[in-house]
Amino acid sequence: GASANNPRGALIVLEGLDRSGKSTQCSKLLSFLKASGHPTELWRFPDRETSVGQMISAYLSNKSQLDDHTIHLLFSANRWEKRSLMEEKLKTGTTLIVDRYSYSGVAFSSAKGLCIDWCKAPEIGLLAPDSVLYLDISPERAAERGGYGDERYERVEFQRKVADFYQTLRDSSWKIIDAGEAMEEVEKKIQEVVLDKVRECATGKPLSLLWS
Ligand code: 2DT
Ligand code: MG
């Protein structure tokens, strides 16, 4: 349970198109925060380990077909099933780095043509990130980076639509990181933003909820 003695951890979310460098940067950030003495875990959504996550994984690898609304709600359910553990970790002082979150949920489903407000609704009440870092890269540049795999959504025309919806979702609190720069530069920028945020959360910034 929560302890009054422990400073709380920060909820840090990295978002961006496929091949924007999120996963690489998440693991670099994990090492950095741990080395700086902050208890930290790296999470990702979809979490393919749970039974809901296995349904999502089968869908993404084209082993199953699902209605667009149905898969949207499964992605959301996959966050809801981790919500209480997430809150407990944060309240007991662990910082969480999360590779994709509700913004991916809304951007990808909206890019398929679903109503954006309908897409946001099931996310209401999940924990709001303390910081969203958006790794900004054009779909064309991203595609040049060793190309996409063969999962659903990994096509440049679709990624362009996703980028437009990310643009719609972003607000002034997001940190937009130029993901076209050298990996070390990106890494340093992320570290600066995140260290500030981790300190702010430790000194009592309250947790808040989506969608606001
Ligand atoms: P990875 O390549 O990061 O494993 O993601 N997606 C993700 C959604 O459509 N909705 C969501 O809620 C989330 C978290 C983005 C697999 C793909 O799943 C998409 C890419
Ligand atoms: Mg992918």
Coordinates of N, CA, C and O in Angstrom, one line a residue, residues 3 11-12 19 31-32 43 71 98 103 107 117 123 133 136 146 164 176 189-190 192-193 196 198-199 207:
S3 N 2.7 4.6 1.1 CA 3.4 5.0 2.3 C 3.7 6.5 2.3 O 4.0 7.1 1.3
L11 N 4.7 9.0 -13.5 CA 4.2 8.2 -14.7 C 4.6 8.9 -16.0 O 4.1 10.0 -16.3
I12 N 5.5 8.3 -16.6 CA 6.2 8.9 -17.8 C 5.8 8.1 -19.0 O 6.0 6.9 -19.1
R19 N 8.7 2.9 -35.3 CA 10.0 3.2 -35.7 C 10.5 4.6 -35.3 O 11.5 5.1 -35.9
S31 N 17.7 2.6 -17.8 CA 19.0 2.5 -17.2 C 19.5 3.7 -16.5 O 20.1 3.7 -15.4
F32 N 19.2 4.9 -17.2 CA 19.6 6.2 -16.6 C 18.9 6.4 -15.3 O 19.6 6.8 -14.3
W43 N 7.3 -0.4 -18.5 CA 6.1 -1.1 -19.0 C 5.8 -0.7 -20.4 O 6.3 0.2 -20.9
I71 N -11.6 -4.4 -31.0 CA -10.1 -4.3 -30.7 C -9.8 -3.0 -29.9 O -9.0 -3.1 -29.0
V98 N 6.4 4.2 -19.6 CA 5.4 3.4 -20.3 C 5.5 3.7 -21.8 O 5.4 4.8 -22.3
Y103 N -3.0 7.5 -25.7 CA -2.9 8.3 -26.9 C -2.7 7.4 -28.1 O -3.2 7.7 -29.2
A107 N -5.3 7.5 -31.1 CA -4.8 7.9 -32.4 C -4.9 6.8 -33.5 O -5.3 7.0 -34.6
D117 N -14.2 11.0 -30.0 CA -14.7 11.0 -28.6 C -15.1 9.7 -28.1 O -15.0 9.3 -27.0
E123 N -11.2 5.4 -21.9 CA -9.9 5.8 -21.2 C -10.1 6.6 -20.0 O -9.2 6.8 -19.2
L133 N 6.0 12.3 -23.5 CA 7.1 12.7 -24.5 C 6.7 12.1 -25.8 O 6.6 10.9 -26.0
D136 N 9.0 12.8 -32.2 CA 8.4 13.3 -33.5 C 9.3 13.0 -34.7 O 10.5 13.3 -34.7
G146 N 15.1 1.0 -41.6 CA 15.1 -0.4 -41.5 C 13.7 -1.0 -41.8 O 13.4 -2.2 -41.7
D164 N -1.5 12.6 -37.8 CA -2.5 13.6 -37.7 C -3.3 13.6 -36.4 O -3.6 14.6 -35.8
I176 N 7.6 17.7 -27.1 CA 7.8 17.2 -28.4 C 9.3 17.1 -28.7 O 10.0 18.1 -28.6
K189 N 17.9 14.9 -24.1 CA 16.7 15.7 -24.0 C 15.6 15.0 -23.1 O 15.0 15.7 -22.3
I190 N 15.4 13.8 -23.4 CA 14.4 13.0 -22.6 C 14.9 13.0 -21.1 O 14.0 13.2 -20.2
E192 N 16.6 15.1 -19.4 CA 16.3 16.4 -18.7 C 14.9 16.6 -18.3 O 14.6 16.9 -17.2
V193 N 14.0 16.3 -19.3 CA 12.6 16.5 -19.0 C 12.1 15.6 -17.9 O 11.4 15.9 -17.0
D196 N 13.4 16.3 -14.1 CA 12.6 17.4 -13.6 C 11.2 16.9 -13.0 O 10.8 17.2 -12.0
V198 N 10.4 13.7 -12.3 CA 10.5 12.8 -11.2 C 10.6 13.5 -9.9 O 10.0 13.2 -8.9
R199 N 11.4 14.6 -9.9 CA 11.6 15.4 -8.7 C 10.3 16.1 -8.3 O 9.9 16.2 -7.1
L207 N -1.5 12.8 -8.2 CA -1.8 12.0 -9.4 C -3.2 12.5 -9.9 O -4.0 12.9 -9.1

